[in-house]
Each structure stands twice: as C-alpha cells, then as structure tokens.
C-alpha cells in the first residue's frame, strides 16, 4: 500500500509541475504580441548619448575558445569611448598566454580591453564577476561565457530595453553553434529551445520571476549592487542574483528575438558536469531563497506559486527517477490488489503527455524545424535522455538540498561547429568511470527485467515507460563508456603536456 500511495503522490507532483508549464504556454500564446512589441524597442539613442557599458568575459582554462570569444567581442558595434572590455582570467594553463596575446593585439587597435588577473580564484565565476565589478566603470554590465559568439550589433539591440529605470537585467535567447554535430547536441538544443521560447518568454509576459541565464545578457550595475552583489554560496550564482534582484523590485526583460550563439557539450562527461552544476545549484538556491519568496510583500499568489515551482523544478528529475524505480514493483503489486488503479494512472500519464508535448512542440514550430515529423522523434529521445540522466541528476539535487558543498566544475569547451570534428584529445576531459555510470548500466538491466515481468504477468500498461527507461539508461551508459574509452585512447596518443593547435574561426561566416 505504501508503494502505491507514494507512486500516486509522485504522479500528482509531476502533474502539478507540468500544469505550471502549461500555464506558461498559455501565457506565451496569449500575450505573445507583447513579446513581439518588446522586440521593437525605442530607437537607439545617438551615439553620444549611449551609456557606458562594461563587457565582462569570465574565463578559466579555455584553451580552445578564448581567442574566438575575444575576437567576437572586439567586433561589437558600439562607440569605443562608451565601451570597456574586461577579460576576467582565472586560468592556470596556456590560456593565459593566448589571452594576453589577443588583448595586446586589440589594445594596439585602440580597443579598451583589459586582461584582469586577480590574486586568488576565490568564489569561482561569482568571485571573478564580483572582482571585475569593483573595477568596472560602466553603468551596465554585459556578460558572456567563453563559448559564446555574440553578433556585432548585440549591444545596440539590447541597450534600449534598459531605458526603463525599473529594468534590472535583460536576457537574450541562446542559439547553438553545433546543434547538428550529433544526436546528443540535437537533443540538448531541443530542450534548451523550449526553455528559451516558452519558459523565459512565458515568465516575462506573465510578470513572473525569471532567471538570468549566466551569460548573453546585460545587468544594470545598480541592480547588482542593491541585490547584494554576486555571491558564491551556490553553484548557480546567476539564478541566485536574479531572484534577489527581483525580490528588491527590479524587473526582468527578455528578448526572444535576439539570439546569442554558443556551443553545446558534445561529450557525455561534459554534459553530465553541466547538468550537475545547474541542478545542484538550483537546489541550493531553493534552500536559500524559498523563505524570502514566501515572505515577499506585494507579490501576487500566482507569482509566488510560479516562483516556487521554478525554484523547485529541479525536483522533477528526482520524481522521474523514483517513478521509474517504483513502477516495476507497482507492476507486480497491482496484479494482487482487489481494486484497479488504471483509470487514475492513465489519466495522469495522458495529462502529462499532452502538457509536455505542447510545451516542446510549440518551439519546434516557431523556430521552423525543417522536418516537423522529426519533432516526435526528438521529443521521444529527449525524454529518454532525461530519464537516463535521472540518477546522476537526482544525486546533484539531493546534494544541493543537503547543502553538501562542492567546487564549481566548469563544462569543457571544444570549438567544434561541424560534423566530423574530433574532441577526444581535449585536455580538459578527465576520462574515468564513476560508480554512477555503473549504476546507470544496472538500471538499464533493471527495466529490462520490468519488461520481462510485464510479459510474464501479461500486463503491458507500463511497458512504454519501461521501454523509455531502458532506452534512456542504455543510451547514457553506452555513450559514457564509449566516450570515456575514446578519451583514454586519445590521451595515450597525445599526453596532456602536448598543447593542441587552437584555431580561431569566424563562425558567422
């Protein structure tokens, strides 16, 4: 009985999260004209009236992409007298020399760019941004991570959105330099497109709290300072600061129409490290900010509910993991109980399926997928990928809720924008098999057992779920194994001490 009650509770909680997503879909569709109007802000002021902007580039050991980043930022179309660029370099390897060379070159071209090296890497990225802020002269602070390549007109298009003195930060949509590199990158882009189309736009038009995504956006310096500055007690300093700023009354502005191209992880270990940081950091923020959201005066009930569901959206991965684990004993138990739970179960599964398919389908059509039928395949495979990562991601969420501290592990970058590019010799990949990878393989076998049990019991209502679990855990396990051994072979051929060639590409060509 306990297992069935817990199983039912998980279905209810997942449905609640998905209904919140559905409300964002409805807000997005209903108020999309407001978002379109936001895409046409007031005319750009005369160049002499443009505000002073500081562009911050936090970098740590980015051998493959740091030169590309600096090249792109140096091409920004903005008056030189109103722009300063800070390369916040915490690197400990050859990246330092690459940055020094590029900075010196552009300084000779008359560009106000500084190579900033702080004494200690305290606070990781948050510490670097905070240190740079003490030296920044700009009224506004634009931030780009190392793998981003913004268009030259990025600042001219986003600055007008900050003419409203209540706007604390502006976020733009991420685009993907290497979307078509592999199935893994296509699935990541599929999920991120939904976030940057439905979630961010829905929160903006619905006047709900939203998060700065850490990069490809602009902050008002005063908003950062009044919110308490960058803090490093969570792994997602961007989510933390954006919520603290909105709790202080600052507004969020989103430009769905402006894309900022960036690189997606092409290797499973890199993807896992990114997912771990995002999910653990969001759980840490939930611990830190929930009380403040609940106590906030002047915030509507709807806004509070959306904020709390946003902060606790990380628990979805844990709920999915528990749902899958419990589904196998549930398959056996319900064959031996006197009442049928089929109607309850199917109702919630159908509701969740409709909600999720709507949430992910709309971005696919809006962003003009060339082959619309592929959306069904991508939806299935993205769902199975998230199921396959549910154990790994659940560990991250639990550690975040338990306040178990861990270092900021950045995602390795590759500078791969086309099919066939090789990543195996990337010096930042640490090829090792963790106990989680072994457990992912065993869980794949566990759900094979679930399918076998369904056959023996002649009970197939949970077979689609178990099939997705087998596919998801099998896919994650096999990619983890194959990518690890590929990296090991590459490191055997090319020791870490050998520095690979760094090619600066103009990806906009």
Coordinates of C-alpha atoms in Angstrom, one line a residue:
X1 CA 0.0 0.0 0.0
X2 CA 2.8 2.4 0.9
X3 CA 4.4 2.0 -2.5
X4 CA 1.2 2.6 -4.3
X5 CA 0.5 5.7 -2.3
X6 CA 4.0 7.1 -2.9
X7 CA 3.7 6.2 -6.6
X8 CA 0.4 8.1 -6.8
X9 CA 1.8 11.1 -5.0
X10 CA 4.7 11.3 -7.4
X11 CA 2.3 11.3 -10.4
X12 CA 0.4 14.1 -8.7
X13 CA 3.5 16.2 -8.1
X14 CA 4.8 15.7 -11.6
X15 CA 1.4 16.8 -12.9
X16 CA 1.5 19.9 -10.8
X17 CA 4.9 20.9 -12.3
X18 CA 3.6 20.2 -15.8
X19 CA 0.4 22.2 -15.2
X20 CA 2.7 25.1 -14.2
X21 CA 4.5 24.6 -17.5
X22 CA 1.1 24.6 -19.3
X23 CA 0.2 27.9 -17.7
X24 CA 3.5 29.4 -19.2
X25 CA 2.5 28.0 -22.6
X26 CA -0.9 29.7 -22.3
X27 CA 0.7 33.0 -21.1
X28 CA 3.2 32.9 -24.0
X29 CA 0.5 32.3 -26.6
X30 CA -2.0 34.8 -25.1
X31 CA 0.5 37.6 -24.6
X32 CA 2.9 37.0 -27.5
X33 CA 2.0 40.3 -29.1
X34 CA 3.6 42.0 -26.0
X35 CA 6.8 39.9 -26.6
X36 CA 6.8 40.9 -30.3
X37 CA 6.4 44.6 -29.2
X38 CA 9.4 44.1 -26.9
X39 CA 11.4 43.0 -30.0
X40 CA 10.9 46.6 -31.3
X41 CA 12.2 48.8 -28.6
X42 CA 12.7 52.6 -28.8
X43 CA 15.2 53.8 -31.3
X44 CA 18.8 53.5 -30.5
X45 CA 20.0 56.8 -28.9
X46 CA 22.5 59.0 -30.6
X47 CA 26.0 57.5 -30.1
X48 CA 27.0 60.4 -27.9
X49 CA 24.1 59.6 -25.6
X50 CA 24.7 55.8 -25.3
X51 CA 25.5 54.6 -21.8
X52 CA 29.0 53.4 -20.8
X53 CA 29.0 49.6 -20.9
X54 CA 31.4 47.2 -19.3
X55 CA 31.6 43.8 -21.0
X56 CA 32.8 41.0 -18.7
X57 CA 34.3 37.8 -20.0
X58 CA 34.9 35.3 -17.1
X59 CA 37.4 32.7 -18.3
X60 CA 39.0 29.8 -16.6
X61 CA 41.3 27.4 -18.6
X62 CA 39.6 27.9 -22.0
X63 CA 42.4 27.0 -24.4
X64 CA 40.1 26.2 -27.3
X65 CA 37.6 29.1 -27.3
X66 CA 39.2 32.1 -25.5
X67 CA 40.6 33.6 -28.7
X68 CA 37.4 33.2 -30.5
X69 CA 35.5 34.9 -27.7
X70 CA 37.8 37.9 -27.7
X71 CA 37.7 38.2 -31.4
X72 CA 33.9 38.3 -31.3
X73 CA 33.7 40.9 -28.5
X74 CA 36.3 43.1 -30.2
X75 CA 33.9 43.3 -33.2
X76 CA 30.9 44.7 -31.2
X77 CA 29.4 47.7 -32.8
X78 CA 29.5 50.3 -30.0
X79 CA 31.3 53.6 -29.7
X80 CA 34.8 52.9 -28.4
X81 CA 34.6 55.8 -25.9
X82 CA 31.5 54.2 -24.3
X83 CA 32.8 50.6 -24.1
X84 CA 35.3 48.8 -21.9
X85 CA 36.0 45.1 -22.0
X86 CA 37.3 43.0 -19.0
X87 CA 38.7 39.6 -19.6
X88 CA 38.4 38.1 -16.1
X89 CA 41.1 35.5 -16.5
X90 CA 41.5 32.9 -13.7
X91 CA 43.3 30.4 -15.9
X92 CA 46.3 28.3 -14.8
X93 CA 47.4 27.0 -18.2
X94 CA 48.4 28.2 -21.7
X95 CA 45.1 30.1 -21.9
X96 CA 46.8 32.9 -20.1
X97 CA 49.3 33.4 -22.9
X98 CA 46.6 33.2 -25.6
X99 CA 44.5 35.9 -23.9
X100 CA 47.5 38.1 -23.3
X101 CA 48.4 38.0 -27.0
X102 CA 44.9 38.8 -28.2
X103 CA 44.3 41.5 -25.6
X104 CA 47.6 43.2 -26.6
X105 CA 46.7 43.0 -30.2
X106 CA 43.3 44.7 -29.8
X107 CA 44.8 47.3 -27.4
X108 CA 47.0 48.3 -30.3
X109 CA 43.9 48.7 -32.4
X110 CA 42.6 51.3 -29.9
X111 CA 40.1 49.0 -28.2
X112 CA 39.6 49.5 -24.4
X113 CA 40.2 45.9 -23.3
X114 CA 41.9 44.7 -20.1
X115 CA 43.4 41.4 -19.1
X116 CA 42.5 41.1 -15.4
X117 CA 44.2 38.5 -13.2
X118 CA 43.1 38.5 -9.6
X119 CA 45.3 37.2 -6.8
X120 CA 43.2 34.2 -5.8
X121 CA 40.4 32.2 -7.5
X122 CA 38.0 32.8 -4.6
X123 CA 34.4 32.2 -5.3
X124 CA 35.0 30.8 -8.8
X125 CA 32.9 32.6 -11.5
X126 CA 30.9 34.7 -9.0
X127 CA 34.1 35.8 -7.4
X128 CA 35.6 36.8 -10.8
X129 CA 32.5 38.8 -11.7
X130 CA 32.5 40.5 -8.3
X131 CA 36.2 41.4 -8.6
X132 CA 35.7 42.8 -12.1
X133 CA 32.7 44.8 -10.9
X134 CA 34.9 46.8 -8.4
X135 CA 37.0 47.9 -11.4
X136 CA 34.1 48.5 -13.8
X137 CA 33.2 52.0 -14.9
X138 CA 30.1 51.0 -16.9
X139 CA 26.5 51.8 -15.9
X140 CA 25.6 48.5 -17.4
X141 CA 27.4 45.1 -17.3
X142 CA 27.2 42.7 -20.3
X143 CA 28.4 39.2 -19.6
X144 CA 29.5 36.4 -22.0
X145 CA 30.8 33.0 -21.1
X146 CA 33.8 31.6 -23.0
X147 CA 31.8 29.6 -25.6
X148 CA 29.6 32.5 -26.8
X149 CA 29.9 34.4 -30.0
X150 CA 27.5 37.4 -30.0
X151 CA 26.6 39.2 -33.1
X152 CA 28.3 42.7 -33.6
X153 CA 25.0 44.5 -33.0
X154 CA 24.2 42.7 -29.8
X155 CA 24.7 45.8 -27.5
X156 CA 22.9 48.2 -29.8
X157 CA 19.9 46.0 -29.9
X158 CA 19.7 45.3 -26.2
X159 CA 20.6 48.6 -24.6
X160 CA 17.3 50.3 -25.5
X161 CA 15.5 47.7 -23.3
X162 CA 17.3 49.2 -20.3
X163 CA 15.9 52.7 -20.8
X164 CA 13.1 51.8 -18.3
X165 CA 14.8 52.6 -15.0
X166 CA 13.0 49.6 -13.3
X167 CA 14.6 47.0 -15.6
X168 CA 17.4 45.4 -13.7
X169 CA 18.6 42.9 -16.4
X170 CA 17.9 41.8 -19.9
X171 CA 18.3 38.2 -21.1
X172 CA 18.6 37.0 -24.7
X173 CA 17.9 33.6 -26.3
X174 CA 20.7 31.1 -26.6
X175 CA 21.3 29.7 -30.1
X176 CA 23.5 26.8 -30.9
X177 CA 26.7 26.8 -32.9
X178 CA 27.0 23.0 -33.1
X179 CA 23.3 21.9 -33.0
X180 CA 23.8 19.4 -35.8
X181 CA 27.0 17.9 -34.6
X182 CA 25.4 14.7 -33.2
X183 CA 22.2 13.3 -31.8
X184 CA 23.3 14.4 -28.4
X185 CA 23.6 18.1 -29.4
X186 CA 20.3 18.0 -31.2
X187 CA 18.6 16.7 -28.1
X188 CA 20.2 19.4 -26.0
X189 CA 19.1 22.1 -28.4
X190 CA 15.6 20.6 -28.4
X191 CA 15.3 21.0 -24.6
X192 CA 17.0 24.4 -24.4
X193 CA 14.8 25.8 -27.2
X194 CA 11.7 25.1 -25.1
X195 CA 13.3 26.9 -22.1
X196 CA 14.2 30.0 -24.1
X197 CA 11.0 30.1 -26.0
X198 CA 8.2 29.1 -23.6
X199 CA 9.7 29.4 -20.1
X200 CA 11.6 32.6 -20.4
X201 CA 9.0 34.3 -22.6
X202 CA 6.1 33.0 -20.6
X203 CA 7.6 34.3 -17.3
X204 CA 8.3 37.7 -18.9
X205 CA 4.9 38.2 -20.4
X206 CA 3.2 36.8 -17.3
X207 CA 5.2 39.2 -15.0
X208 CA 6.6 36.2 -13.1
X209 CA 10.1 35.9 -11.6
X210 CA 12.6 34.6 -14.1
X211 CA 16.3 33.8 -14.1
X212 CA 19.3 35.4 -15.7
X213 CA 21.0 32.5 -17.6
X214 CA 24.5 33.5 -16.6
X215 CA 25.5 34.8 -20.0
X216 CA 24.3 36.6 -23.1
X217 CA 22.6 39.3 -21.1
X218 CA 23.1 42.8 -19.6
X219 CA 22.7 43.9 -16.0
X220 CA 22.2 47.3 -14.6
X221 CA 25.2 47.8 -12.2
X222 CA 23.0 49.4 -9.6
X223 CA 20.7 46.4 -9.6
X224 CA 23.6 44.0 -8.9
X225 CA 24.8 46.2 -6.0
X226 CA 21.4 46.7 -4.4
X227 CA 20.6 43.0 -4.6
X228 CA 23.8 42.2 -2.6
X229 CA 26.2 41.5 -5.4
X230 CA 27.5 38.2 -6.8
X231 CA 27.6 35.5 -4.2
X232 CA 29.4 32.2 -4.4
X233 CA 27.4 30.1 -1.9
X234 CA 25.5 28.4 -4.7
X235 CA 26.7 26.8 -7.9
X236 CA 24.2 28.9 -9.9
X237 CA 25.1 32.4 -9.0
X238 CA 23.1 33.7 -11.9
X239 CA 19.8 32.3 -10.6
X240 CA 20.6 33.4 -7.1
X241 CA 21.3 37.1 -8.1
X242 CA 18.4 37.3 -10.5
X243 CA 15.9 36.3 -7.8
X244 CA 17.5 38.5 -5.1
X245 CA 17.3 41.4 -7.6
X246 CA 13.6 40.8 -8.4
X247 CA 12.8 40.5 -4.6
X248 CA 14.3 44.0 -4.4
X249 CA 11.8 45.2 -7.0
X250 CA 13.9 45.1 -10.2
X251 CA 12.3 43.9 -13.4
X252 CA 13.3 41.3 -15.9
X253 CA 13.3 41.9 -19.6
X254 CA 13.5 39.1 -22.2
X255 CA 14.5 39.4 -25.9
X256 CA 13.4 36.2 -27.6
X257 CA 14.2 37.7 -31.0
X258 CA 17.9 38.2 -30.2
X259 CA 19.9 35.0 -30.5
X260 CA 23.3 34.6 -28.9
X261 CA 25.2 31.6 -30.5
X262 CA 27.0 29.3 -28.1
X263 CA 28.5 25.8 -28.0
X264 CA 26.7 22.7 -26.7
X265 CA 28.6 19.9 -25.0
X266 CA 29.5 17.1 -27.5
X267 CA 30.7 14.6 -25.0
X268 CA 28.7 12.8 -22.2
X269 CA 31.0 13.7 -19.3
X270 CA 30.9 17.3 -20.3
X271 CA 27.1 17.2 -20.4
X272 CA 26.9 15.5 -17.0
X273 CA 29.1 18.1 -15.4
X274 CA 26.9 20.9 -16.8
X275 CA 23.7 19.2 -15.7
X276 CA 25.2 18.5 -12.2
X277 CA 26.1 22.2 -11.7
X278 CA 22.8 23.5 -12.9
X279 CA 20.7 21.2 -10.9
X280 CA 22.7 21.2 -7.7
X281 CA 22.9 25.0 -7.9
X282 CA 19.2 25.4 -8.4
X283 CA 18.5 23.1 -5.4
X284 CA 20.9 25.3 -3.3
X285 CA 19.0 28.4 -4.5
X286 CA 15.7 26.8 -3.5
X287 CA 17.1 26.3 0.1
X288 CA 18.4 29.8 0.1
X289 CA 15.5 31.8 -1.4
X290 CA 12.2 30.0 -0.7
X291 CA 11.6 31.8 2.6
X292 CA 12.2 35.2 1.1
X293 CA 9.8 34.4 -1.8
X294 CA 7.1 33.3 0.6
X295 CA 7.5 36.4 2.8
X296 CA 7.7 38.9 -0.1
X297 CA 5.0 41.6 0.3
X298 CA 3.3 42.8 -2.8
X299 CA 3.8 39.6 -4.8
X300 CA 0.6 38.0 -6.1
X301 CA -0.3 34.4 -5.2
X302 CA 0.2 33.4 -8.8
X303 CA 3.6 35.0 -9.0
X304 CA 4.7 33.3 -5.7
X305 CA 3.4 29.9 -6.9
X306 CA 5.3 30.2 -10.2
X307 CA 8.5 31.4 -8.4
X308 CA 8.3 28.4 -6.0
X309 CA 7.6 25.9 -8.8
X310 CA 10.5 27.4 -10.7
X311 CA 12.9 27.2 -7.7
X312 CA 11.8 23.6 -7.1
X313 CA 11.7 22.5 -10.7
X314 CA 14.9 20.6 -10.1
X315 CA 12.9 18.0 -8.1
X316 CA 11.3 16.8 -11.4
X317 CA 14.4 14.7 -12.1
X318 CA 14.2 13.0 -8.7
X319 CA 10.5 12.4 -9.1
X320 CA 11.1 10.8 -12.5
X321 CA 13.8 8.6 -11.1
X322 CA 11.6 7.5 -8.2
X323 CA 8.6 7.0 -10.5
X324 CA 10.7 4.7 -12.7
X325 CA 12.1 2.7 -9.8
X326 CA 8.7 2.2 -8.2
X327 CA 7.0 1.3 -11.4
X328 CA 8.4 -2.2 -11.5
X329 CA 7.1 -3.3 -8.1
X330 CA 3.9 -1.5 -8.8
X331 CA 3.5 -3.7 -11.9
X332 CA 3.6 -6.7 -9.7
X333 CA 1.6 -5.3 -6.7
X334 CA -1.4 -4.1 -8.7
X335 CA -1.9 -7.7 -10.0
X336 CA -2.6 -8.7 -6.4
X337 CA -4.9 -6.0 -5.1
X338 CA -8.7 -6.1 -5.2
X339 CA -9.1 -2.7 -6.9
X340 CA -7.9 -1.2 -10.2
X341 CA -5.9 2.0 -10.4
X342 CA -5.8 2.0 -14.2
X343 CA -8.1 5.0 -14.6
X344 CA -6.1 7.1 -12.1
X345 CA -2.8 6.1 -13.6
X346 CA -3.7 6.6 -17.3
X347 CA -5.4 9.9 -16.6
X348 CA -2.3 11.4 -15.1
X349 CA 0.0 9.9 -17.8
X350 CA -2.2 11.3 -20.6
X351 CA -2.4 14.7 -19.0
X352 CA 1.4 14.8 -18.5
X353 CA 2.0 13.6 -22.1
X354 CA -0.3 16.3 -23.6
X355 CA 1.2 19.0 -21.5
X356 CA 4.8 18.1 -22.2
X357 CA 4.2 17.6 -25.9
X358 CA 2.6 21.0 -26.1
X359 CA 5.5 22.6 -24.2
X360 CA 8.1 21.2 -26.6
X361 CA 6.1 21.2 -29.8
X362 CA 5.5 25.0 -29.9
X363 CA 9.2 26.0 -30.0
X364 CA 9.8 23.4 -32.7
X365 CA 7.2 25.1 -35.0
X366 CA 8.1 28.6 -34.0
X367 CA 11.8 28.0 -34.7
X368 CA 10.9 26.4 -38.1
X369 CA 12.3 22.9 -37.7
X370 CA 12.9 21.9 -41.3
X371 CA 11.4 18.5 -40.8
X372 CA 8.4 18.8 -38.5
X373 CA 8.0 15.0 -38.1
X374 CA 11.4 14.9 -36.5
X375 CA 9.9 16.7 -33.6
X376 CA 8.2 13.5 -32.5
X377 CA 11.5 11.6 -32.6
X378 CA 13.3 14.4 -30.8
X379 CA 10.6 14.6 -28.1
X380 CA 10.8 10.8 -27.5
X381 CA 14.6 10.8 -27.5
X382 CA 14.9 13.9 -25.4
X383 CA 12.5 12.4 -22.8
X384 CA 14.5 9.2 -22.7
X385 CA 17.8 11.1 -22.4
X386 CA 16.4 12.9 -19.3
X387 CA 15.2 9.6 -17.9
X388 CA 18.7 8.1 -18.5
X389 CA 20.3 11.1 -16.7
X390 CA 17.8 11.0 -13.8
X391 CA 20.0 9.0 -11.4
X392 CA 23.0 11.3 -12.0
X393 CA 20.8 14.5 -11.7
X394 CA 19.0 13.2 -8.7
X395 CA 22.3 12.9 -6.8
X396 CA 23.1 16.5 -7.7
X397 CA 19.6 17.7 -6.4
X398 CA 19.9 15.8 -3.2
X399 CA 23.4 17.1 -2.5
X400 CA 22.0 20.6 -3.1
X401 CA 19.2 20.2 -0.7
X402 CA 21.5 18.7 1.9
X403 CA 23.9 21.7 1.4
X404 CA 26.8 19.4 0.6
X405 CA 29.4 21.8 -0.9
X406 CA 31.4 21.0 -4.0
X407 CA 33.7 23.0 -6.2
X408 CA 32.5 24.8 -9.4
X409 CA 33.4 22.4 -12.2
X410 CA 33.1 24.2 -15.5
X411 CA 31.9 22.4 -18.6
X412 CA 34.8 21.6 -21.1
X413 CA 34.5 23.6 -24.4
X414 CA 35.6 22.1 -27.7
X415 CA 35.3 24.7 -30.5
X416 CA 33.5 22.2 -32.7
X417 CA 30.9 23.6 -35.0
X418 CA 30.6 21.0 -37.7
X419 CA 30.1 17.2 -38.0
X420 CA 33.2 15.1 -38.0
X421 CA 35.2 17.4 -35.7
X422 CA 37.3 15.5 -33.2
X423 CA 37.0 16.2 -29.5
X424 CA 38.7 13.1 -27.9
X425 CA 42.1 14.8 -27.3
X426 CA 40.6 17.7 -25.4
X427 CA 42.9 18.2 -22.5
X428 CA 40.1 19.2 -20.1
X429 CA 38.3 15.9 -20.3
X430 CA 39.0 13.6 -17.4
X431 CA 38.3 10.1 -18.7
X432 CA 37.1 8.0 -15.7
X433 CA 34.2 5.7 -15.0
X434 CA 32.2 6.6 -11.9
X435 CA 30.0 4.4 -9.8
X436 CA 27.1 6.4 -11.3
X437 CA 27.9 5.1 -14.7
X438 CA 27.9 1.5 -13.5
X439 CA 24.6 2.1 -11.7
X440 CA 23.1 3.6 -15.0
X441 CA 24.0 0.3 -16.7
X442 CA 22.5 -1.8 -13.9
X443 CA 19.3 0.3 -14.0
X444 CA 19.0 -0.3 -17.7
X445 CA 19.0 -4.1 -16.9
X446 CA 16.5 -3.4 -14.1
X447 CA 14.0 -2.0 -16.6
X448 CA 14.7 -4.9 -19.0
X449 CA 13.5 -7.0 -16.0
X450 CA 10.4 -4.8 -15.8
X451 CA 9.6 -5.6 -19.4
X452 CA 10.2 -9.3 -18.8
X453 CA 7.8 -9.1 -15.7
X454 CA 5.2 -7.4 -17.9
X455 CA 5.4 -10.3 -20.3
X456 CA 5.0 -12.9 -17.6
X457 CA 2.1 -11.1 -16.0
X458 CA 0.5 -10.3 -19.3
X459 CA 0.4 -6.6 -18.1
X460 CA 1.7 -4.1 -20.6
X461 CA 0.3 -0.7 -19.4
X462 CA 3.7 0.3 -18.0
X463 CA 5.7 -1.2 -20.9
X464 CA 6.1 2.2 -22.7
X465 CA 7.6 3.8 -19.6
X466 CA 9.9 0.8 -19.1
X467 CA 10.9 0.9 -22.8
X468 CA 11.9 4.5 -22.5
X469 CA 13.8 3.8 -19.3
X470 CA 15.7 1.0 -21.0
X471 CA 16.5 3.3 -23.9
X472 CA 17.5 6.2 -21.8
X473 CA 19.7 4.5 -19.3
X474 CA 21.2 2.3 -22.1
X475 CA 21.9 5.4 -24.2
X476 CA 23.6 7.3 -21.4
X477 CA 25.5 4.3 -20.2
X478 CA 26.8 3.4 -23.7
X479 CA 27.8 7.0 -24.5
X480 CA 29.5 7.3 -21.1
X481 CA 31.5 4.2 -21.7
X482 CA 32.4 4.8 -25.4
X483 CA 33.3 8.5 -24.8
X484 CA 35.5 7.6 -21.8
X485 CA 37.5 5.0 -23.7
X486 CA 37.8 7.3 -26.7
X487 CA 39.3 10.0 -24.5
X488 CA 41.6 7.4 -22.9
X489 CA 42.9 6.3 -26.3
X490 CA 43.4 9.9 -27.4
X491 CA 45.3 10.8 -24.2
X492 CA 47.6 7.8 -24.6
X493 CA 48.5 9.0 -28.1
X494 CA 48.7 12.7 -27.1
X495 CA 49.9 13.4 -23.5
X496 CA 48.3 16.3 -21.6
X497 CA 51.6 18.2 -21.8
X498 CA 51.2 18.5 -25.6
X499 CA 49.2 21.7 -26.5
X500 CA 46.9 21.2 -29.4
X501 CA 46.5 23.8 -32.1
X502 CA 44.0 26.5 -31.4
X503 CA 42.1 27.6 -34.5
X504 CA 40.3 30.9 -34.4
X505 CA 37.2 30.6 -36.5
X506 CA 34.7 33.2 -37.7
X507 CA 31.6 31.2 -37.1
X508 CA 29.4 33.9 -38.5
X509 CA 30.9 33.5 -42.0

